[in-house]
PDB file of C-alpha atoms in Angstrom:
ATOM      1  CA  MET Z 625      94.245  18.379  89.933  1.00 88.00           C
ATOM      2  CA  GLY Z 626      91.935  19.320  87.087  1.00 96.00           C
ATOM      3  CA  VAL Z 627      90.186  22.560  86.155  1.00 98.00           C
ATOM      4  CA  SER Z 628      88.917  24.999  88.765  1.00 98.00           C
ATOM      5  CA  THR Z 629      87.169  28.372  88.760  1.00 98.00           C
ATOM      6  CA  SER Z 630      87.614  31.186  91.252  1.00 98.00           C
ATOM      7  CA  VAL Z 631      86.440  34.792  91.520  1.00 98.00           C
ATOM      8  CA  PRO Z 632      89.254  36.930  92.986  1.00 97.00           C
ATOM      9  CA  GLU Z 633      87.180  40.076  92.724  1.00 96.00           C
ATOM     10  CA  GLU Z 634      83.898  41.332  91.343  1.00 97.00           C
ATOM     11  CA  GLY Z 635      83.548  40.935  87.600  1.00 98.00           C
ATOM     12  CA  VAL Z 636      86.601  38.701  87.078  1.00 98.00           C
ATOM     13  CA  ALA Z 637      86.717  34.905  86.992  1.00 98.00           C
ATOM     14  CA  PHE Z 638      89.918  32.844  86.934  1.00 98.00           C
ATOM     15  CA  VAL Z 639      89.788  29.446  85.199  1.00 98.00           C
ATOM     16  CA  THR Z 640      92.871  27.498  86.284  1.00 98.00           C
ATOM     17  CA  VAL Z 641      94.295  24.317  84.726  1.00 98.00           C
ATOM     18  CA  ASP Z 642      96.315  21.905  86.878  1.00 98.00           C
ATOM     19  CA  PHE Z 643      97.342  18.602  85.277  1.00 97.00           C
ATOM     20  CA  PRO Z 644     100.822  17.699  86.595  1.00 95.00           C
ATOM     21  CA  PRO Z 645     103.554  17.322  85.648  1.00 93.00           C
ATOM     22  CA  VAL Z 646     103.426  19.508  82.495  1.00 94.00           C
ATOM     23  CA  ASN Z 647      99.753  20.338  81.907  1.00 97.00           C
ATOM     24  CA  ALA Z 648      99.454  17.926  78.990  1.00 95.00           C
ATOM     25  CA  LEU Z 649      95.702  17.432  79.061  1.00 96.00           C
ATOM     26  CA  PRO Z 650      93.858  14.129  78.707  1.00 94.00           C
ATOM     27  CA  VAL Z 651      90.631  14.090  76.727  1.00 95.00           C
ATOM     28  CA  ARG Z 652      88.495  14.752  79.786  1.00 96.00           C
ATOM     29  CA  GLY Z 653      90.697  17.720  80.668  1.00 97.00           C
ATOM     30  CA  TRP Z 654      89.938  19.507  77.411  1.00 98.00           C
ATOM     31  CA  TYR Z 655      86.206  19.036  77.928  1.00 98.00           C
ATOM     32  CA  GLU Z 656      86.448  20.190  81.545  1.00 98.00           C
ATOM     33  CA  LEU Z 657      88.280  23.304  80.423  1.00 98.00           C
ATOM     34  CA  ALA Z 658      85.708  24.034  77.718  1.00 98.00           C
ATOM     35  CA  ALA Z 659      82.842  23.673  80.187  1.00 98.00           C
ATOM     36  CA  ALA Z 660      84.528  25.888  82.790  1.00 98.00           C
ATOM     37  CA  VAL Z 661      85.264  28.705  80.325  1.00 98.00           C
ATOM     38  CA  ARG Z 662      81.756  28.614  78.889  1.00 98.00           C
ATOM     39  CA  ALA Z 663      80.196  28.623  82.355  1.00 98.00           C
ATOM     40  CA  ALA Z 664      82.320  31.543  83.500  1.00 98.00           C
ATOM     41  CA  GLY Z 665      81.465  33.547  80.403  1.00 98.00           C
ATOM     42  CA  ALA Z 666      77.768  32.826  80.806  1.00 98.00           C
ATOM     43  CA  ASP Z 667      77.727  34.116  84.391  1.00 98.00           C
ATOM     44  CA  PRO Z 668      76.069  37.574  84.224  1.00 97.00           C
ATOM     45  CA  SER Z 669      78.255  38.823  87.071  1.00 98.00           C
ATOM     46  CA  VAL Z 670      81.466  38.066  85.126  1.00 98.00           C
ATOM     47  CA  ARG Z 671      82.826  40.594  82.620  1.00 98.00           C
ATOM     48  CA  CYS Z 672      86.271  39.117  82.000  1.00 98.00           C
ATOM     49  CA  VAL Z 673      87.779  35.620  82.278  1.00 98.00           C
ATOM     50  CA  VAL Z 674      91.447  34.956  83.018  1.00 98.00           C
ATOM     51  CA  LEU Z 675      92.798  31.618  81.811  1.00 98.00           C
ATOM     52  CA  THR Z 676      95.779  30.502  83.874  1.00 98.00           C
ATOM     53  CA  ALA Z 677      97.647  27.373  84.921  1.00 98.00           C
ATOM     54  CA  GLU Z 678      99.510  25.889  87.848  1.00 98.00           C
ATOM     55  CA  GLY Z 679     102.872  24.158  87.717  1.00 96.00           C
ATOM     56  CA  ARG Z 680     105.793  24.306  85.360  1.00 95.00           C
ATOM     57  CA  GLY Z 681     104.068  25.729  82.311  1.00 98.00           C
ATOM     58  CA  PHE Z 682     100.854  27.036  80.842  1.00 98.00           C
ATOM     59  CA  ASN Z 683     100.079  24.071  78.598  1.00 98.00           C
ATOM     60  CA  ALA Z 684     102.021  21.279  76.878  1.00 96.00           C
ATOM     61  CA  GLY Z 685      99.212  20.153  74.608  1.00 95.00           C
ATOM     62  CA  VAL Z 686      97.637  16.725  74.394  1.00 91.00           C
ATOM     63  CA  ASP Z 687      98.552  13.814  76.659  1.00 88.00           C
ATOM     64  CA  ILE Z 688     100.207  11.613  74.037  1.00 80.00           C
ATOM     65  CA  LYS Z 689     100.535   8.677  76.444  1.00 82.00           C
ATOM     66  CA  GLU Z 690      96.747   8.461  76.514  1.00 81.00           C
ATOM     67  CA  MET Z 691      96.735   7.946  72.749  1.00 74.00           C
ATOM     68  CA  GLN Z 692      99.644   5.514  72.843  1.00 74.00           C
ATOM     69  CA  ARG Z 693      97.748   3.317  75.304  1.00 81.00           C
ATOM     70  CA  ALA Z 694      94.708   3.101  73.002  1.00 74.00           C
ATOM     71  CA  ASP Z 695      94.349   0.292  70.459  1.00 75.00           C
ATOM     72  CA  GLY Z 696      91.965   2.144  68.152  1.00 75.00           C
ATOM     73  CA  PRO Z 697      91.352   5.715  67.022  1.00 80.00           C
ATOM     74  CA  GLU Z 698      89.025   6.601  69.911  1.00 83.00           C
ATOM     75  CA  ALA Z 699      91.655   8.495  71.898  1.00 82.00           C
ATOM     76  CA  LEU Z 700      92.737  10.507  68.868  1.00 85.00           C
ATOM     77  CA  ILE Z 701      89.138  11.344  68.021  1.00 90.00           C
ATOM     78  CA  GLY Z 702      88.542  12.319  71.637  1.00 92.00           C
ATOM     79  CA  ALA Z 703      91.624  14.552  71.724  1.00 91.00           C
ATOM     80  CA  ASN Z 704      90.672  16.200  68.430  1.00 92.00           C
ATOM     81  CA  ARG Z 705      87.147  16.903  69.591  1.00 95.00           C
ATOM     82  CA  GLY Z 706      88.239  17.963  73.067  1.00 96.00           C
ATOM     83  CA  CYS Z 707      90.796  20.460  71.741  1.00 96.00           C
ATOM     84  CA  TYR Z 708      88.264  21.748  69.254  1.00 97.00           C
ATOM     85  CA  GLU Z 709      85.742  22.371  72.029  1.00 98.00           C
ATOM     86  CA  ALA Z 710      88.255  24.000  74.384  1.00 98.00           C
ATOM     87  CA  PHE Z 711      89.665  26.317  71.736  1.00 98.00           C
ATOM     88  CA  ALA Z 712      86.152  27.238  70.612  1.00 98.00           C
ATOM     89  CA  ALA Z 713      85.066  27.880  74.197  1.00 98.00           C
ATOM     90  CA  VAL Z 714      87.830  30.439  74.622  1.00 98.00           C
ATOM     91  CA  TYR Z 715      87.055  32.124  71.326  1.00 98.00           C
ATOM     92  CA  GLU Z 716      83.285  32.090  71.854  1.00 98.00           C
ATOM     93  CA  CYS Z 717      83.332  32.996  75.537  1.00 98.00           C
ATOM     94  CA  GLU Z 718      80.700  35.689  75.982  1.00 98.00           C
ATOM     95  CA  VAL Z 719      83.220  38.024  77.612  1.00 98.00           C
ATOM     96  CA  PRO Z 720      86.877  38.761  76.836  1.00 98.00           C
ATOM     97  CA  VAL Z 721      89.431  36.125  77.855  1.00 98.00           C
ATOM     98  CA  VAL Z 722      92.916  37.048  79.083  1.00 99.00           C
ATOM     99  CA  ALA Z 723      95.485  34.254  78.897  1.00 99.00           C
ATOM    100  CA  ALA Z 724      98.108  34.436  81.646  1.00 98.00           C
ATOM    101  CA  VAL Z 725     100.996  32.403  80.235  1.00 98.00           C
ATOM    102  CA  HIS Z 726     104.102  31.185  82.041  1.00 98.00           C
ATOM    103  CA  GLY Z 727     106.726  28.636  81.122  1.00 98.00           C
ATOM    104  CA  PHE Z 728     105.934  26.616  78.037  1.00 97.00           C
ATOM    105  CA  CYS Z 729     102.911  27.212  75.814  1.00 98.00           C
ATOM    106  CA  LEU Z 730     103.016  24.409  73.259  1.00 97.00           C
ATOM    107  CA  GLY Z 731     100.649  22.602  70.925  1.00 95.00           C
ATOM    108  CA  GLY Z 732      97.216  22.924  72.464  1.00 96.00           C
ATOM    109  CA  GLY Z 733      98.494  25.831  74.526  1.00 98.00           C
ATOM    110  CA  ILE Z 734      98.849  27.801  71.286  1.00 98.00           C
ATOM    111  CA  GLY Z 735      95.228  26.998  70.493  1.00 98.00           C
ATOM    112  CA  LEU Z 736      94.133  28.436  73.831  1.00 98.00           C
ATOM    113  CA  ALA Z 737      96.366  31.507  73.836  1.00 98.00           C
ATOM    114  CA  GLY Z 738      95.805  32.181  70.150  1.00 98.00           C
ATOM    115  CA  ASN Z 739      92.046  32.258  70.649  1.00 98.00           C
ATOM    116  CA  ALA Z 740      92.226  34.458  73.745  1.00 98.00           C
ATOM    117  CA  ASP Z 741      91.420  38.148  73.466  1.00 98.00           C
ATOM    118  CA  ALA Z 742      94.615  39.254  75.207  1.00 98.00           C
ATOM    119  CA  ILE Z 743      97.798  37.644  76.489  1.00 98.00           C
ATOM    120  CA  VAL Z 744      99.875  38.600  79.497  1.00 98.00           C
ATOM    121  CA  ALA Z 745     103.062  36.554  79.750  1.00 98.00           C
ATOM    122  CA  ALA Z 746     105.793  35.863  82.251  1.00 98.00           C
ATOM    123  CA  ASP Z 747     109.317  36.580  81.096  1.00 98.00           C
ATOM    124  CA  ASP Z 748     110.046  32.831  81.093  1.00 98.00           C
ATOM    125  CA  ALA Z 749     107.234  32.020  78.642  1.00 98.00           C
ATOM    126  CA  THR Z 750     107.959  30.324  75.307  1.00 98.00           C
ATOM    127  CA  PHE Z 751     105.467  29.603  72.537  1.00 98.00           C
ATOM    128  CA  GLY Z 752     105.571  27.010  69.767  1.00 97.00           C
ATOM    129  CA  LEU Z 753     104.074  24.137  67.832  1.00 96.00           C
ATOM    130  CA  PRO Z 754     106.202  20.959  68.064  1.00 94.00           C
ATOM    131  CA  GLU Z 755     103.459  19.111  66.177  1.00 91.00           C
ATOM    132  CA  LEU Z 756     105.648  17.814  63.352  1.00 92.00           C
ATOM    133  CA  ASP Z 757     108.006  16.287  65.913  1.00 90.00           C
ATOM    134  CA  ARG Z 758     105.086  14.620  67.645  1.00 85.00           C
ATOM    135  CA  GLY Z 759     103.340  13.043  64.675  1.00 84.00           C
ATOM    136  CA  ALA Z 760     100.549  15.595  64.642  1.00 85.00           C
ATOM    137  CA  LEU Z 761      99.256  18.608  62.751  1.00 90.00           C
ATOM    138  CA  GLY Z 762      97.087  21.512  63.806  1.00 91.00           C
ATOM    139  CA  ALA Z 763      96.859  24.885  65.567  1.00 96.00           C
ATOM    140  CA  ALA Z 764      98.557  26.760  62.734  1.00 97.00           C
ATOM    141  CA  THR Z 765      95.216  28.569  62.700  1.00 97.00           C
ATOM    142  CA  HIS Z 766      95.969  29.910  66.162  1.00 98.00           C
ATOM    143  CA  LEU Z 767      99.694  30.497  65.730  1.00 98.00           C
ATOM    144  CA  ALA Z 768      98.800  32.690  62.746  1.00 98.00           C
ATOM    145  CA  ARG Z 769      96.903  34.924  65.179  1.00 97.00           C
ATOM    146  CA  LEU Z 770     100.128  35.485  67.139  1.00 98.00           C
ATOM    147  CA  VAL Z 771     102.797  36.018  64.464  1.00 97.00           C
ATOM    148  CA  PRO Z 772     103.012  37.121  60.807  1.00 97.00           C
ATOM    149  CA  GLN Z 773     102.300  34.543  58.119  1.00 96.00           C
ATOM    150  CA  HIS Z 774     105.845  33.692  57.054  1.00 97.00           C
ATOM    151  CA  LEU Z 775     107.080  33.465  60.617  1.00 97.00           C
ATOM    152  CA  MET Z 776     104.165  31.165  61.423  1.00 98.00           C
ATOM    153  CA  ARG Z 777     105.148  28.866  58.569  1.00 97.00           C
ATOM    154  CA  THR Z 778     108.806  28.797  59.571  1.00 98.00           C
ATOM    155  CA  LEU Z 779     107.981  28.073  63.206  1.00 97.00           C
ATOM    156  CA  TYR Z 780     105.550  25.351  62.145  1.00 97.00           C
ATOM    157  CA  TYR Z 781     107.967  23.596  59.785  1.00 97.00           C
ATOM    158  CA  THR Z 782     110.926  23.759  62.181  1.00 96.00           C
ATOM    159  CA  SER Z 783     109.096  23.170  65.486  1.00 95.00           C
ATOM    160  CA  ARG Z 784     111.031  26.083  66.942  1.00 97.00           C
ATOM    161  CA  THR Z 785     109.738  28.277  69.761  1.00 97.00           C
ATOM    162  CA  VAL Z 786     109.597  32.035  70.275  1.00 98.00           C
ATOM    163  CA  THR Z 787     109.796  33.943  73.535  1.00 98.00           C
ATOM    164  CA  ALA Z 788     107.211  36.160  75.168  1.00 98.00           C
ATOM    165  CA  HIS Z 789     109.437  39.156  74.453  1.00 98.00           C
ATOM    166  CA  GLU Z 790     109.455  38.310  70.732  1.00 98.00           C
ATOM    167  CA  LEU Z 791     105.656  38.071  70.669  1.00 98.00           C
ATOM    168  CA  HIS Z 792     105.457  41.350  72.543  1.00 98.00           C
ATOM    169  CA  ARG Z 793     107.444  42.946  69.739  1.00 97.00           C
ATOM    170  CA  HIS Z 794     104.929  41.548  67.244  1.00 96.00           C
ATOM    171  CA  GLY Z 795     102.095  43.047  69.281  1.00 97.00           C
ATOM    172  CA  SER Z 796     100.336  39.783  70.173  1.00 98.00           C
ATOM    173  CA  VAL Z 797     101.395  39.802  73.846  1.00 98.00           C
ATOM    174  CA  TRP Z 798     100.079  42.761  75.834  1.00 98.00           C
ATOM    175  CA  SER Z 799     102.804  42.780  78.458  1.00 98.00           C
ATOM    176  CA  VAL Z 800     105.730  40.691  79.720  1.00 98.00           C
ATOM    177  CA  VAL Z 801     106.377  40.646  83.453  1.00 98.00           C
ATOM    178  CA  PRO Z 802     108.494  38.690  85.948  1.00 98.00           C
ATOM    179  CA  ARG Z 803     106.998  35.320  86.821  1.00 98.00           C
ATOM    180  CA  ASP Z 804     105.982  36.374  90.329  1.00 98.00           C
ATOM    181  CA  ARG Z 805     104.015  39.325  88.945  1.00 98.00           C
ATOM    182  CA  LEU Z 806     102.061  37.394  86.293  1.00 98.00           C
ATOM    183  CA  THR Z 807      98.863  36.876  88.275  1.00 98.00           C
ATOM    184  CA  GLY Z 808      98.776  40.495  89.356  1.00 98.00           C
ATOM    185  CA  ALA Z 809      99.390  41.775  85.831  1.00 98.00           C
ATOM    186  CA  ALA Z 810      96.665  39.561  84.368  1.00 98.00           C
ATOM    187  CA  LEU Z 811      94.255  40.612  87.091  1.00 98.00           C
ATOM    188  CA  ALA Z 812      95.031  44.293  86.481  1.00 98.00           C
ATOM    189  CA  LEU Z 813      94.199  43.981  82.772  1.00 98.00           C
ATOM    190  CA  ALA Z 814      91.080  41.930  83.537  1.00 98.00           C
ATOM    191  CA  ARG Z 815      90.011  44.530  86.096  1.00 98.00           C
ATOM    192  CA  GLU Z 816      90.301  47.276  83.498  1.00 98.00           C
ATOM    193  CA  ILE Z 817      88.162  45.286  81.047  1.00 98.00           C
ATOM    194  CA  ALA Z 818      85.664  44.309  83.747  1.00 98.00           C
ATOM    195  CA  ALA Z 819      85.116  47.984  84.583  1.00 98.00           C
ATOM    196  CA  LYS Z 820      83.084  48.271  81.370  1.00 98.00           C
ATOM    197  CA  ASP Z 821      79.349  47.739  81.248  1.00 98.00           C
ATOM    198  CA  GLY Z 822      78.619  44.000  81.238  1.00 97.00           C
ATOM    199  CA  TYR Z 823      76.041  44.120  78.467  1.00 98.00           C
ATOM    200  CA  LEU Z 824      78.176  46.351  76.272  1.00 98.00           C
ATOM    201  CA  ILE Z 825      81.327  44.267  76.703  1.00 98.00           C
ATOM    202  CA  ARG Z 826      79.394  41.198  75.530  1.00 98.00           C
ATOM    203  CA  LEU Z 827      78.205  43.089  72.461  1.00 98.00           C
ATOM    204  CA  ALA Z 828      81.785  44.170  71.809  1.00 98.00           C
ATOM    205  CA  LYS Z 829      83.073  40.568  71.999  1.00 98.00           C
ATOM    206  CA  ALA Z 830      80.393  39.352  69.581  1.00 98.00           C
ATOM    207  CA  ALA Z 831      81.052  42.244  67.200  1.00 98.00           C
ATOM    208  CA  ILE Z 832      84.807  41.707  67.100  1.00 98.00           C
ATOM    209  CA  ASN Z 833      84.429  37.970  66.544  1.00 98.00           C
ATOM    210  CA  GLY Z 834      82.001  38.747  63.740  1.00 97.00           C
ATOM    211  CA  ILE Z 835      84.570  40.735  61.762  1.00 97.00           C
ATOM    212  CA  ASP Z 836      87.436  38.244  62.075  1.00 96.00           C
ATOM    213  CA  PRO Z 837      88.889  37.541  58.616  1.00 95.00           C
ATOM    214  CA  VAL Z 838      89.324  33.814  59.387  1.00 94.00           C
ATOM    215  CA  ASP Z 839      86.680  31.447  60.749  1.00 95.00           C
ATOM    216  CA  VAL Z 840      88.877  29.853  63.406  1.00 95.00           C
ATOM    217  CA  ARG Z 841      86.540  26.941  64.083  1.00 93.00           C
ATOM    218  CA  ARG Z 842      86.303  25.888  60.432  1.00 95.00           C
ATOM    219  CA  SER Z 843      89.999  26.537  59.790  1.00 96.00           C
ATOM    220  CA  TYR Z 844      91.116  24.424  62.759  1.00 95.00           C
ATOM    221  CA  ARG Z 845      88.685  21.633  61.866  1.00 93.00           C
ATOM    222  CA  PHE Z 846      90.227  21.556  58.389  1.00 94.00           C
ATOM    223  CA  GLU Z 847      93.680  21.110  59.947  1.00 93.00           C
ATOM    224  CA  GLN Z 848      92.413  18.282  62.136  1.00 90.00           C
ATOM    225  CA  GLY Z 849      91.475  16.290  59.039  1.00 90.00           C
ATOM    226  CA  PHE Z 850      95.156  16.110  58.110  1.00 90.00           C
ATOM    227  CA  THR Z 851      96.031  15.033  61.648  1.00 85.00           C
ATOM    228  CA  PHE Z 852      93.660  12.114  61.291  1.00 84.00           C
ATOM    229  CA  GLU Z 853      95.068  11.259  57.855  1.00 89.00           C
ATOM    230  CA  ALA Z 854      98.593  11.218  59.298  1.00 88.00           C
ATOM    231  CA  ASN Z 855      97.449   8.731  61.926  1.00 83.00           C
ATOM    232  CA  LEU Z 856      95.640   6.503  59.446  1.00 84.00           C
ATOM    233  CA  SER Z 857      98.739   6.388  57.243  1.00 89.00           C
ATOM    234  CA  GLY Z 858     100.916   5.237  60.154  1.00 87.00           C
ATOM    235  CA  VAL Z 859     103.385   8.093  59.843  1.00 89.00           C
ATOM    236  CA  ALA Z 860     102.049   9.823  62.965  1.00 85.00           C
ATOM    237  CA  GLY Z 861     102.726   6.851  65.201  1.00 80.00           C
ATOM    238  CA  ARG Z 862     106.188   6.317  63.758  1.00 85.00           C
ATOM    239  CA  VAL Z 863     107.181   9.959  64.298  1.00 86.00           C
ATOM    240  CA  ARG Z 864     105.542  10.125  67.714  1.00 75.00           C
ATOM    241  CA  ASP Z 865     107.362   7.049  68.982  1.00 74.00           C
ATOM    242  CA  THR Z 866     110.760   8.492  68.021  1.00 73.00           C
ATOM    243  CA  PHE Z 867     109.970  12.115  68.993  1.00 63.00           C
ATOM    244  CA  GLY Z 868     110.558  13.264  65.429  1.00 63.00           C
ATOM    245  CA  THR Z 869     114.021  11.690  65.190  1.00 61.00           C
ATOM    246  CA  ASP Z 870     114.898   9.481  62.249  1.00 56.00           C
ATOM    247  CA  PRO Z 871     117.185   6.727  63.632  1.00 48.00           C
ATOM    248  CA  ALA Z 872     119.120   6.750  60.359  1.00 47.00           C
ATOM    249  CA  SER Z 873     119.744  10.477  60.372  1.00 44.00           C
ATOM    250  CA  ASP Z 874     120.289  13.333  62.786  1.00 43.00           C
ATOM    251  CA  SER Z 875     118.827  15.862  60.334  1.00 40.00           C
ATOM    252  CA  THR Z 876     115.886  16.661  62.567  1.00 38.00           C
ATOM    253  CA  SER Z 877     117.779  16.866  65.837  1.00 37.00           C
ATOM    254  CA  HIS Z 878     118.007  20.655  65.815  1.00 38.00           C
ATOM    255  CA  SER Z 879     114.266  21.059  65.547  1.00 36.00           C
ATOM    256  CA  HIS Z 880     113.320  19.130  68.639  1.00 36.00           C
ATOM    257  CA  SER Z 881     116.285  19.471  70.966  1.00 33.00           C
ATOM    258  CA  HIS Z 882     115.277  23.025  71.842  1.00 37.00           C
ATOM    259  CA  LEU Z 883     111.928  21.724  73.021  1.00 36.00           C
ATOM    260  CA  ASP Z 884     113.482  19.380  75.547  1.00 38.00           C
ATOM    261  CA  LEU Z 885     115.761  22.173  76.769  1.00 31.00           C
ATOM    262  CA  ASP Z 886     112.909  24.641  77.063  1.00 36.00           C
ATOM    263  CA  LEU Z 887     110.864  22.257  79.164  1.00 38.00           C
ATOM    264  CA  ASP Z 888     113.766  20.820  81.169  1.00 38.00           C
ATOM    265  CA  LEU Z 889     111.763  17.642  81.560  1.00 36.00           C
ATOM    266  CA  ASP Z 890     112.950  15.076  84.031  1.00 37.00           C
ATOM    267  CA  SER Z 891     112.247  11.870  82.153  1.00 35.00           C
ATOM    268  CA  ASP Z 892     111.281  10.294  78.864  1.00 37.00           C
ATOM    269  CA  SER Z 893     107.882   9.701  80.408  1.00 38.00           C
ATOM    270  CA  ASP Z 894     107.357  13.448  80.622  1.00 41.00           C
ATOM    271  CA  LYS Z 895     108.476  13.888  77.019  1.00 40.00           C
ATOM    272  CA  GLU Z 896     105.844  11.472  75.809  1.00 38.00           C
ATOM    273  CA  ARG Z 897     103.111  13.619  77.317  1.00 39.00           C
ATOM    274  CA  GLN Z 898     103.713  16.582  75.032  1.00 41.00           C
ATOM    275  CA  THR Z 899     102.537  17.592  71.608  1.00 40.00           C
TER     276      THR Z 899
END
């Protein structure tokens, strides 16, 4: 369990996340992921990094139970900073990063995939930000890198998900393959990238980042300020404890029920781990 790095072939490094049951990462997990991605990118023998995950899905975001156990804001601050570092590590990795996504890619998963250079997805992959149903805000910065502006807003406000095939139609997913072919497809794309000159591919990554129209680090940090405000006001805890459901109304039920169906979680304990 944790974050591991492997080198399946020359020039390609796999950074793999494994935090059962749903890859909802604790604070230390985000920092471990950031360190692993940065180390892989800094290795002169590596020319492409593949970010992948074990288990039922790519990433279910922050471990909410860790925050619920805390009396003060330390866990929230840690999660904010950890996500910030992990997302930045993917974006700033010295070489291109390919995200190999299967199952659910939610919350923090959008931050990782949205900051990757390319995405290869399994045909069972779904993407979304259930933040408003979990008492949080953030990662609209990264969702906006995957879908057009108005679709991003609609997905954000409703907490709905989109499929890998839909993102492929928008051009943000390179290819969609059967689940058992995901690793091979990601490796094939990484191999093609890694065939380039190592020095030149690093220059290319720096150049492309330099012409991005949005500063993703500053934009995401701005979003995080509203997450903290929501927690200070008490609304975040109230929404988080009820999974976005107002006991006096069923008006929000449509926006979160799809999430539970997509994940097919086994218990309320699992549900609490997602954001």
